[in-house]
Coordinates of N, CA and C in Angstrom, one line a residue:
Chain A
X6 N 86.9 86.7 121.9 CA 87.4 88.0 121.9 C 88.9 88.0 122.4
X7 N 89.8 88.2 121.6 CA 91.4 88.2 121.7 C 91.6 89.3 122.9
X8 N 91.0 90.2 122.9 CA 91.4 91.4 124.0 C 91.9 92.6 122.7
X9 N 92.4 92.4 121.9 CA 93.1 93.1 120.7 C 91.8 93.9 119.6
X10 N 91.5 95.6 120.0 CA 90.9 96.3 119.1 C 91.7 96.6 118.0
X11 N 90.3 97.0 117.0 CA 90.5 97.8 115.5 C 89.9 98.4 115.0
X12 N 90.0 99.6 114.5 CA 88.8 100.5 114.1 C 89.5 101.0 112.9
X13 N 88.9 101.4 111.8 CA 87.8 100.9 112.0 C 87.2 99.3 111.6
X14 N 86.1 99.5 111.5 CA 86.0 97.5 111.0 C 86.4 97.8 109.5
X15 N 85.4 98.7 108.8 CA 85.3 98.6 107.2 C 85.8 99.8 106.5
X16 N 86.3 99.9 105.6 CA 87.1 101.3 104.8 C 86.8 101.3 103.5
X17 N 86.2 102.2 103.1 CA 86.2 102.7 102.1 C 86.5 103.9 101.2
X18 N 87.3 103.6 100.6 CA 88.2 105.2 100.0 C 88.2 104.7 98.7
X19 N 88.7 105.7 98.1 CA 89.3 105.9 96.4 C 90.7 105.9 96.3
X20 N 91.4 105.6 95.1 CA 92.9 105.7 94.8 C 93.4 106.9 95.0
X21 N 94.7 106.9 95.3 CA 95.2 108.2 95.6 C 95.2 108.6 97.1
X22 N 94.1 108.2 97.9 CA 93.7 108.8 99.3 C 94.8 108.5 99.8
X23 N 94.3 108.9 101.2 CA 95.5 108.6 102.9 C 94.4 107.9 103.8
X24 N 94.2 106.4 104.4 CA 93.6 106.2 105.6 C 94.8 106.2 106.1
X25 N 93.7 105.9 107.8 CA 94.5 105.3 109.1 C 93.8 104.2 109.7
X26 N 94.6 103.6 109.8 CA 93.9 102.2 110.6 C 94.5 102.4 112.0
X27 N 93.2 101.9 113.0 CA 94.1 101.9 114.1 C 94.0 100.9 115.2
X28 N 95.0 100.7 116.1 CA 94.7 99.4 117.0 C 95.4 99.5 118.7
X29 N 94.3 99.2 119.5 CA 94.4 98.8 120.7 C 95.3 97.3 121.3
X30 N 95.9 97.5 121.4 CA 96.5 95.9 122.4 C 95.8 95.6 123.3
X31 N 96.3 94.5 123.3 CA 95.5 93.6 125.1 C 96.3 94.5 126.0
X32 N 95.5 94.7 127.3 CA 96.1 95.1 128.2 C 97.2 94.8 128.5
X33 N 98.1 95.6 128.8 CA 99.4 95.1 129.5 C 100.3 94.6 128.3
X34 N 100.2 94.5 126.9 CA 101.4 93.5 125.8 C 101.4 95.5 125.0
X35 N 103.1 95.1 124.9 CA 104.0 95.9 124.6 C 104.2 95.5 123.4
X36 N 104.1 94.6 122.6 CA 103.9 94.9 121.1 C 103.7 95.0 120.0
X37 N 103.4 95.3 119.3 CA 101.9 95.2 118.1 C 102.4 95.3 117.2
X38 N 101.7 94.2 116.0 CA 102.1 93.7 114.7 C 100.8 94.0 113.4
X39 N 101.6 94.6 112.7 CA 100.8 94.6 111.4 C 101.0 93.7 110.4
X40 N 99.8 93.1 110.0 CA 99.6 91.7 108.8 C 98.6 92.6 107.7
X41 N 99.1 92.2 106.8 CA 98.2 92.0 105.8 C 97.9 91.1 104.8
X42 N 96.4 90.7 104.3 CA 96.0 89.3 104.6 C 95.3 89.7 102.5
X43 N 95.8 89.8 101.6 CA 95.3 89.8 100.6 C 95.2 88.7 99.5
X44 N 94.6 88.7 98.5 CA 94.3 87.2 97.9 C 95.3 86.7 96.7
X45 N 96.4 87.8 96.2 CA 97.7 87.2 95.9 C 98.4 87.0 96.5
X46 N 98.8 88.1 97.8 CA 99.6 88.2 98.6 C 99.4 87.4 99.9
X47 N 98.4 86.8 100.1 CA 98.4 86.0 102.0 C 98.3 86.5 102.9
X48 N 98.8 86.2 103.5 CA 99.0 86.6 105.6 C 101.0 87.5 105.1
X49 N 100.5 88.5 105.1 CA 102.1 88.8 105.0 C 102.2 90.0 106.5
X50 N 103.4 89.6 107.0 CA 104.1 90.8 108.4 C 104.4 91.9 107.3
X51 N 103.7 92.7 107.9 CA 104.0 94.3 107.6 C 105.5 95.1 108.7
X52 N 105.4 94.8 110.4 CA 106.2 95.9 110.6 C 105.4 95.3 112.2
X53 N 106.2 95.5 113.3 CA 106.3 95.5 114.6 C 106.9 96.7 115.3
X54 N 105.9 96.8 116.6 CA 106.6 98.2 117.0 C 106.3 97.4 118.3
X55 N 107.5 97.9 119.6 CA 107.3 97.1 121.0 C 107.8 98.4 121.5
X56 N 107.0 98.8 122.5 CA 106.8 99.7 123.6 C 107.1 101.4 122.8
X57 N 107.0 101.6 121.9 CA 107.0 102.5 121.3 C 108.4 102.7 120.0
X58 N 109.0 101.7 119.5 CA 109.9 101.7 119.0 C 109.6 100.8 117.8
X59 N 109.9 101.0 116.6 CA 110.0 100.2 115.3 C 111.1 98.8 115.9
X60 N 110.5 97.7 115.6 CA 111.7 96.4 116.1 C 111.9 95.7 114.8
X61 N 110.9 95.2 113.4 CA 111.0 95.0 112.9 C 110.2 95.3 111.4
X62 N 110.8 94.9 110.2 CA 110.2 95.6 109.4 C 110.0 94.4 108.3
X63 N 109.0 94.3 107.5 CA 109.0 93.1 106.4 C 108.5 94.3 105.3
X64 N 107.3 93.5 104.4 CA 107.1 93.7 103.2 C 106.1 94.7 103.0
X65 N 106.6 96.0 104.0 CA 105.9 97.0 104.0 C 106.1 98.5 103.3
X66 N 105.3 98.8 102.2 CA 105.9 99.9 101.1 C 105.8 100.6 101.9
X67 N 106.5 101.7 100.9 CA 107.2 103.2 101.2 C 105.9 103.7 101.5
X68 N 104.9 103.8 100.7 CA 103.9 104.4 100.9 C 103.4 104.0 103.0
X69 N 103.5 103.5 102.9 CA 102.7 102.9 104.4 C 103.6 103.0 105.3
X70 N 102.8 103.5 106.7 CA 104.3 103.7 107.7 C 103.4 103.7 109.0
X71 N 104.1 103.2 110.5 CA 103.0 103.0 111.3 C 103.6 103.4 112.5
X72 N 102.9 104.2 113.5 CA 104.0 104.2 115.1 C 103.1 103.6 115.9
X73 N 103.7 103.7 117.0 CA 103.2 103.3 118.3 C 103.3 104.3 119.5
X74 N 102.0 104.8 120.1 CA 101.7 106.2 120.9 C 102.4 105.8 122.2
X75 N 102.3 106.6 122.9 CA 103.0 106.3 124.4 C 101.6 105.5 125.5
X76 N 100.6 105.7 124.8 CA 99.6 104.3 125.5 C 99.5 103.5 125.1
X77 N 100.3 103.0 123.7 CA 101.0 101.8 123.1 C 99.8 101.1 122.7
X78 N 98.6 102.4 121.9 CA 97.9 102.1 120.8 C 98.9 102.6 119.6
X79 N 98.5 101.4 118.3 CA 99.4 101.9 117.1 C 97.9 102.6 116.0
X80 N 99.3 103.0 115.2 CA 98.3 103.7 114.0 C 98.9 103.1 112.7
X81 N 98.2 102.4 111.7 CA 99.2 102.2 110.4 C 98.2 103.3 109.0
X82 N 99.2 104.3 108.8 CA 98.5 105.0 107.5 C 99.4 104.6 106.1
X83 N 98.3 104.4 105.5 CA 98.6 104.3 104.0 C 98.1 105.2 103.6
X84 N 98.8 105.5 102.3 CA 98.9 106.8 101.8 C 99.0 106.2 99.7
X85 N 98.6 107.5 99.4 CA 98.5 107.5 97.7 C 98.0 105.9 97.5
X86 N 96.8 105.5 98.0 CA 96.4 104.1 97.7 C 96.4 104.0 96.5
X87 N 96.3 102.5 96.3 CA 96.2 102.0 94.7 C 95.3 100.7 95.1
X88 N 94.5 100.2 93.5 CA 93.2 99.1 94.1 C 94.3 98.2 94.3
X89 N 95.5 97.7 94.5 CA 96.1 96.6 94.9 C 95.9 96.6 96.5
X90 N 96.4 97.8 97.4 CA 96.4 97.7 98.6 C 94.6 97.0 99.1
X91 N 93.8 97.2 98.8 CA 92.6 96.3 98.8 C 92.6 95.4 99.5
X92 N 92.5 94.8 100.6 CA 93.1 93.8 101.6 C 92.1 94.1 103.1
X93 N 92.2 93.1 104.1 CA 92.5 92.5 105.1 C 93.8 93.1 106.1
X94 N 93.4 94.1 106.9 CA 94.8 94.5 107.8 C 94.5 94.2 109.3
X95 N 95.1 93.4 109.4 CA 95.7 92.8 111.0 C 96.4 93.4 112.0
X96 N 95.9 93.7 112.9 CA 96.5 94.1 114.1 C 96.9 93.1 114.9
X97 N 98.0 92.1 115.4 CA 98.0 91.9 116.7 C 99.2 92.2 117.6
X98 N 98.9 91.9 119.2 CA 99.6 91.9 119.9 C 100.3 91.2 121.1
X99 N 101.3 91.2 121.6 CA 102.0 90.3 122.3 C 102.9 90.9 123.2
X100 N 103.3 90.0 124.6 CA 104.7 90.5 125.0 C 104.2 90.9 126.5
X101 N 103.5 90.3 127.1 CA 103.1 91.4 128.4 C 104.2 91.3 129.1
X102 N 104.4 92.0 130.0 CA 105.8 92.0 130.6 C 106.2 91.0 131.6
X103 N 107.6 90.1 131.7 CA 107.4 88.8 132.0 C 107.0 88.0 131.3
X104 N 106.2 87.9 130.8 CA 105.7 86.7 129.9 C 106.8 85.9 129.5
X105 N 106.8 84.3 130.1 CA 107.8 83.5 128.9 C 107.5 83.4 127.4
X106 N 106.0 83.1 127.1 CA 105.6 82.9 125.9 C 105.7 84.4 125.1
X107 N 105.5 84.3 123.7 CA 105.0 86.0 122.7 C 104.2 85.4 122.0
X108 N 103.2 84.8 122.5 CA 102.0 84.2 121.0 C 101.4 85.8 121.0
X109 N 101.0 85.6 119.5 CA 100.6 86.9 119.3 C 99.0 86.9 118.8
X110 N 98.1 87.3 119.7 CA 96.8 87.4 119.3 C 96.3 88.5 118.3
X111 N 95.4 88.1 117.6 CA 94.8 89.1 116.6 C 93.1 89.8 116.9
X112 N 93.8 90.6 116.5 CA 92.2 91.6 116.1 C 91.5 91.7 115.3
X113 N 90.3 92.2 115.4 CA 89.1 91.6 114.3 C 89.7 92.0 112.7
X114 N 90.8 92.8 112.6 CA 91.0 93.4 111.2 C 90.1 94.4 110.9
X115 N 91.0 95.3 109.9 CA 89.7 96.4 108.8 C 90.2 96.1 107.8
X116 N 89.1 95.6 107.1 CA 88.6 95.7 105.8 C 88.7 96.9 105.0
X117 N 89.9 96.8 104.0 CA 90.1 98.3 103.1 C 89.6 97.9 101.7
X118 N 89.0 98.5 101.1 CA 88.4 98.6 99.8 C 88.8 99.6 99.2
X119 N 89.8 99.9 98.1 CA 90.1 100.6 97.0 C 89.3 100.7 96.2
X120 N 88.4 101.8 96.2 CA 87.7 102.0 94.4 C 88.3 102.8 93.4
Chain B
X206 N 116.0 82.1 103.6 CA 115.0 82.5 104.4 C 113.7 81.5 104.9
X207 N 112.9 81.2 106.0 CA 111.9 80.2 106.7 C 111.0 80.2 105.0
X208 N 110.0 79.4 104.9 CA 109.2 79.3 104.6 C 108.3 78.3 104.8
X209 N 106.7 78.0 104.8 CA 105.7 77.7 105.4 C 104.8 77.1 104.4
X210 N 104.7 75.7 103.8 CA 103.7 75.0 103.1 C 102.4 74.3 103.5
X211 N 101.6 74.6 103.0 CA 100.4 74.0 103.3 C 100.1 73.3 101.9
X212 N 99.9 72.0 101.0 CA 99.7 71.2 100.4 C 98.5 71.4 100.0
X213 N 97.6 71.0 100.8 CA 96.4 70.5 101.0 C 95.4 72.4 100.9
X214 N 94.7 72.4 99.8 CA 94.3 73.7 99.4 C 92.8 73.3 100.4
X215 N 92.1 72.2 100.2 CA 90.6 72.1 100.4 C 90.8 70.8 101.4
X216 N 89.7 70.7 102.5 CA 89.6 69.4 103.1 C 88.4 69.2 103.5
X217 N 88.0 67.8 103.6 CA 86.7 67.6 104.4 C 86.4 66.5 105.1
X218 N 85.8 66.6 106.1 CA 85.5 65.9 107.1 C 84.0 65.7 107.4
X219 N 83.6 64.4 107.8 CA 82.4 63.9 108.4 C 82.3 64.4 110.0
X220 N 81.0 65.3 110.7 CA 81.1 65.6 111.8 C 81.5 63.9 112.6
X221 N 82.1 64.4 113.6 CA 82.5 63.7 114.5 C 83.5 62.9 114.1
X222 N 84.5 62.7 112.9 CA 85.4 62.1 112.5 C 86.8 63.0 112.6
X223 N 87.6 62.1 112.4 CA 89.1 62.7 112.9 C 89.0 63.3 111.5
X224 N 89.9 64.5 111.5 CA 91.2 64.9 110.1 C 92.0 65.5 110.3
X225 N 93.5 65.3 109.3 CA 94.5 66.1 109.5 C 95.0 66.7 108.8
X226 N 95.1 68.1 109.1 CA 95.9 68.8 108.2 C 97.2 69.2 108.3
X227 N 97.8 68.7 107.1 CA 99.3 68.9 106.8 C 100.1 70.4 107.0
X228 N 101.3 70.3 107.5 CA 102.0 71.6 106.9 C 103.5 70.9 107.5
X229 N 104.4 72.0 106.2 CA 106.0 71.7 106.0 C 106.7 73.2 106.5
X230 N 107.3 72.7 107.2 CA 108.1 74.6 106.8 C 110.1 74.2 106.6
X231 N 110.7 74.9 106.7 CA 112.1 75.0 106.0 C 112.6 76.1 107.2
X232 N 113.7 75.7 107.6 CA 114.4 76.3 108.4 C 115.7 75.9 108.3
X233 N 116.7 77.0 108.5 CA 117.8 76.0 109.6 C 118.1 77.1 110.8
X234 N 117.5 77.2 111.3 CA 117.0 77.6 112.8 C 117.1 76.5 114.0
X235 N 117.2 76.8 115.2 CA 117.1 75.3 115.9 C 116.0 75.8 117.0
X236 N 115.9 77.2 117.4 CA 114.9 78.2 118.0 C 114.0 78.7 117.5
X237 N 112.4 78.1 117.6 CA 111.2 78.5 116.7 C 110.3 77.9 117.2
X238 N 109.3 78.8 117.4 CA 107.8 78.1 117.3 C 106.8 78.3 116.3
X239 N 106.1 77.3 116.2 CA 105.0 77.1 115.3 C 103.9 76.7 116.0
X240 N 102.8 77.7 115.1 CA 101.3 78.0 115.1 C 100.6 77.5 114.7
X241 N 99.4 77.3 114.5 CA 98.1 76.6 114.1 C 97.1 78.2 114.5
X242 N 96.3 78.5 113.7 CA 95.6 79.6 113.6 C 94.4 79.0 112.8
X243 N 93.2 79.7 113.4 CA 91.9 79.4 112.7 C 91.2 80.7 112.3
X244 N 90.6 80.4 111.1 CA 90.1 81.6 110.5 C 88.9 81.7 110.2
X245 N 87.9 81.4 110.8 CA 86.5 80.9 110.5 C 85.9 82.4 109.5
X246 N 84.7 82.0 108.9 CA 84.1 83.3 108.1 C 84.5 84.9 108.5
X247 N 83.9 84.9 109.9 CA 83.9 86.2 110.5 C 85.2 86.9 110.3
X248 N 86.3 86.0 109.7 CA 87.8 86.6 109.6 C 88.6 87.0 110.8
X249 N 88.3 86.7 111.4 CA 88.9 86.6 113.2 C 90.2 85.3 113.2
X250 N 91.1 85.9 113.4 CA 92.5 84.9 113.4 C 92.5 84.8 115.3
X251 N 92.1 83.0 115.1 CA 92.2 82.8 116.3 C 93.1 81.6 116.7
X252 N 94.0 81.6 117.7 CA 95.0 80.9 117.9 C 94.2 79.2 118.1
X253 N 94.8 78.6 117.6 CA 94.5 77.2 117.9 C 95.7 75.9 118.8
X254 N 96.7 76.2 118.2 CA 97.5 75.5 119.1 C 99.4 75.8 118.9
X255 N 100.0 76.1 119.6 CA 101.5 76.3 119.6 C 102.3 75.3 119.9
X256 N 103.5 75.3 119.7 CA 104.5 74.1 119.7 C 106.1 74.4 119.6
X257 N 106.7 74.3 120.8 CA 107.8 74.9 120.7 C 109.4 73.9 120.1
X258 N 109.8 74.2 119.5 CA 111.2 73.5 118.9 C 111.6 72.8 119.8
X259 N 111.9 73.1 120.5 CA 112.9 72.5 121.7 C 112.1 71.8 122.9
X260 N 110.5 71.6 122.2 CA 110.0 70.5 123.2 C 109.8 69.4 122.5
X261 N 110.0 68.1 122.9 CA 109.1 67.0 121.7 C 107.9 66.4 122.4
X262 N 107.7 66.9 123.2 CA 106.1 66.5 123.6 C 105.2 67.2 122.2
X263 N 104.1 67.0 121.9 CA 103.4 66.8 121.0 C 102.6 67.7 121.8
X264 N 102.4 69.3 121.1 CA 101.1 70.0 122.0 C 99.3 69.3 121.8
X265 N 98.6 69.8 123.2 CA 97.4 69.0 122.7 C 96.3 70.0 123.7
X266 N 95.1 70.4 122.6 CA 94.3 71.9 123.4 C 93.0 71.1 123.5
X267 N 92.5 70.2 124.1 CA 90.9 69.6 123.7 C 91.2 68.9 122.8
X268 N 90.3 68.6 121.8 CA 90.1 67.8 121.1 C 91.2 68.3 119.4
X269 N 92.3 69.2 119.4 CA 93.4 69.7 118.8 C 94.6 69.3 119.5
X270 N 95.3 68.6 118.6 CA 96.5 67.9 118.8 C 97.7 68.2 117.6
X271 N 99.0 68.1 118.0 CA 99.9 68.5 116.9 C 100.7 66.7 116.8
X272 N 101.4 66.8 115.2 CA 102.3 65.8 114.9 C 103.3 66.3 114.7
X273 N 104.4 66.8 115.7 CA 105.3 67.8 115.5 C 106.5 66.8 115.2
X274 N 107.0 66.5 114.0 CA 108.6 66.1 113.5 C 109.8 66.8 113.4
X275 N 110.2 67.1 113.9 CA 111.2 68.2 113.9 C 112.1 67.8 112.8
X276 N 112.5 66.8 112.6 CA 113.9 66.5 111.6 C 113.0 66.4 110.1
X277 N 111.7 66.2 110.1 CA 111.1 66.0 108.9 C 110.7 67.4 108.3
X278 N 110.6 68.2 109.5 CA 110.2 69.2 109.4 C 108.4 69.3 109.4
X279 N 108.4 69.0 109.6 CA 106.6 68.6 109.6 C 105.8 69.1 111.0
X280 N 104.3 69.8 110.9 CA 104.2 69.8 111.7 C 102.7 69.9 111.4
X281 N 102.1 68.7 111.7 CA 100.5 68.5 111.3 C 99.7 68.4 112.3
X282 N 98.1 68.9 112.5 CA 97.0 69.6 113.0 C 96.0 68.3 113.0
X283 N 96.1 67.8 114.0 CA 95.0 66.7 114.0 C 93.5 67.1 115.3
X284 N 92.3 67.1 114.4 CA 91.0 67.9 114.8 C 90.4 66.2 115.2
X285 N 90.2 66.0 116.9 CA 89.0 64.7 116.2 C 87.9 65.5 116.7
X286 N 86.6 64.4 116.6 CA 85.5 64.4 116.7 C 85.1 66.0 116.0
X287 N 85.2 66.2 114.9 CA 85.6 67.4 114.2 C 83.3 68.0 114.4
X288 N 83.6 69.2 114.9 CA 82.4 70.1 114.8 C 82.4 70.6 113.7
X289 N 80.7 70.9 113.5 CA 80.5 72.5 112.8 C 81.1 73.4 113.2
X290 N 81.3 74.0 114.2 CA 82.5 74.8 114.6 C 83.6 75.0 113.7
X291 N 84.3 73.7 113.1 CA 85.6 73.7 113.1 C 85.7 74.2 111.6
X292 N 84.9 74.4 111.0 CA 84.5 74.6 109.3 C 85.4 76.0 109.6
X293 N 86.5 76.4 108.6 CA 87.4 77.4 108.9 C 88.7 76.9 107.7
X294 N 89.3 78.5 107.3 CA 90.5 78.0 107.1 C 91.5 78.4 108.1
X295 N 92.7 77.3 108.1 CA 93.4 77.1 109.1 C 94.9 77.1 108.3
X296 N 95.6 78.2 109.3 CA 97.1 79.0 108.6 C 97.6 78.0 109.4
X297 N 99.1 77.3 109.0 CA 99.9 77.0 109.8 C 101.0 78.2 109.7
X298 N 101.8 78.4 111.1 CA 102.7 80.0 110.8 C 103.6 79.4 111.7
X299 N 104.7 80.0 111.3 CA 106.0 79.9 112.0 C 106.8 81.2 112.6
X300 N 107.4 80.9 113.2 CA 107.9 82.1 113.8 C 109.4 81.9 114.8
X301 N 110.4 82.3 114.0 CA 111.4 82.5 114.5 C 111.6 82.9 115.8
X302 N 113.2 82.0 116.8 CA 113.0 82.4 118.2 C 114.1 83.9 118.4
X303 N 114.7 84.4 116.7 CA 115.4 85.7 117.1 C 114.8 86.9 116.7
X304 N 113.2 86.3 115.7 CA 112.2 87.8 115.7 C 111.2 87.4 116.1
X305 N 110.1 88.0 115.8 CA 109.0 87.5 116.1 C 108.1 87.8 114.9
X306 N 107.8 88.0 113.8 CA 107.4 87.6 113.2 C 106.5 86.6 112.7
X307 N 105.1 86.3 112.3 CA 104.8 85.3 112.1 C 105.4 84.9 110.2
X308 N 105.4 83.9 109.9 CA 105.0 83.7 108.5 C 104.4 82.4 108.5
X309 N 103.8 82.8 107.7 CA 102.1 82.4 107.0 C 102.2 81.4 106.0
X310 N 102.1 80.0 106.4 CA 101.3 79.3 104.8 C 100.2 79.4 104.2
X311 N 99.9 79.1 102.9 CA 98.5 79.7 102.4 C 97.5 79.5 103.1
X312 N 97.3 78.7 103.6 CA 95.6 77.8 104.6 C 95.4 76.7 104.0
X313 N 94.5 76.3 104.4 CA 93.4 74.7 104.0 C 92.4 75.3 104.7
X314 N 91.4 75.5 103.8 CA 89.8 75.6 104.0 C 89.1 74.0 104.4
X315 N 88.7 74.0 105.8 CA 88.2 72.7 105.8 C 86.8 72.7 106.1
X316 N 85.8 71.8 105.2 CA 84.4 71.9 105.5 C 84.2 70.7 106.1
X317 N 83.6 70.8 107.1 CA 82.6 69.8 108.0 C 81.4 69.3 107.4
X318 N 81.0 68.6 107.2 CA 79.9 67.9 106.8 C 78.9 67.2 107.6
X319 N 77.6 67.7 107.9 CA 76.9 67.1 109.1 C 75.8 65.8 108.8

């Protein structure tokens, strides 16, 4: 067990919808990374947010956008899905304060299914 | 931009025998570490072993050891006395020391054989 929640585990929606996925950090790490893990696409970085602030951004559409609350649980919603988003979404997190190292541990993922 | 090769799509091993799995990445960075991640069925990305640029000691977690080449660029995953356990695919990832970011080579699914 990484320390790093996600809820939910499994999703199920239709095209067009809005989820939210969402995720807990390990106690104490300031800051959390979205992956998404699909079978053209890989393990791809979506977007990092540390202590409540967007820090970095990759290969994450317009449709999809994610913050980080002031208890520095994050939320990532997709919106107007399509069956491509269909994927594996990763949560992890890193950075406790002090820490020399940032390995970044992961969370169990939710499973999104587009029908 | 970095990028992260894994060769080797499929691998297999006899329990209790050594194997190693390859990966290349591309940089001109001189600040970076690189990952080893395990993926067993359950889909749980769990860290396996780290390795920082600017060390040349060779990281080593148990019975997980790295072949870290820095000038070759190389940095290969050697499992001995390999368990049922170890049956997983395994990401090698890199990660820049001015973001943090991981990136991801495709995996190598390795089956153990008992």
């Amino acid at each position: 067990d990484s320390g790093v929640t996600q809820t939910p585990k499994h999703l199920i929606t239709a095209t067009g919808q809005r989820v939210t996925l969402r995720c807990s950090p390990r106690s104490g790490d300031l800051s959390v990374y979205w992956y998404q893990q699909s079978l053209d696409q890989g393990l791809q970085f979506l977007i990092q947010y540390y202590n409540g602030e967007e820090r970095a951004k990759g290969n994450i559409l317009e449709r999809f956008s994610a913050q980080q609350f002031p208890d520095l649980h994050s939320e990532l919603n997709l919106s107007s899905l399509e069956l491509g988003d269909s994927a594996l979404y990763f949560c992890a997190s890193s950075a406790r304060e002090g820490a020399i190292t940032d390995t970044q541990y992961f969370g169990p993922g939710t499973r999104l299914t587009v029908l | 931009a970095q990028t992260v090769t894994q060769s080797q799509p499929e691998m297999s091993v006899q329990e209790a025998e050594t194997v190693t799995l390859s990966c290349t990445y591309d940089t001109s960075e001189s600040d970076y570490y690189l990952f080893w991640y395990k993926q067993p069925p359950s889909r749980q990305m769990i860290l396996v072993i780290r390795q920082e640029a600017y060390k040349q000691q060779n990281a080593t977690e148990n019975r997980f050891s790295v072949n870290f080449q820095k000038a070759a660029k190389s940095f290969s995953l050697k499992i001995s006395d390999s368990q049922l356990g170890d049956a997983a695919m395994y990401f090698c990832a890199y990660r820049s020391g001015a973001t943090n970011k991981l990136i991801f080579g495709t995996g190598t699914l390795l089956a153990v054989q008992p």
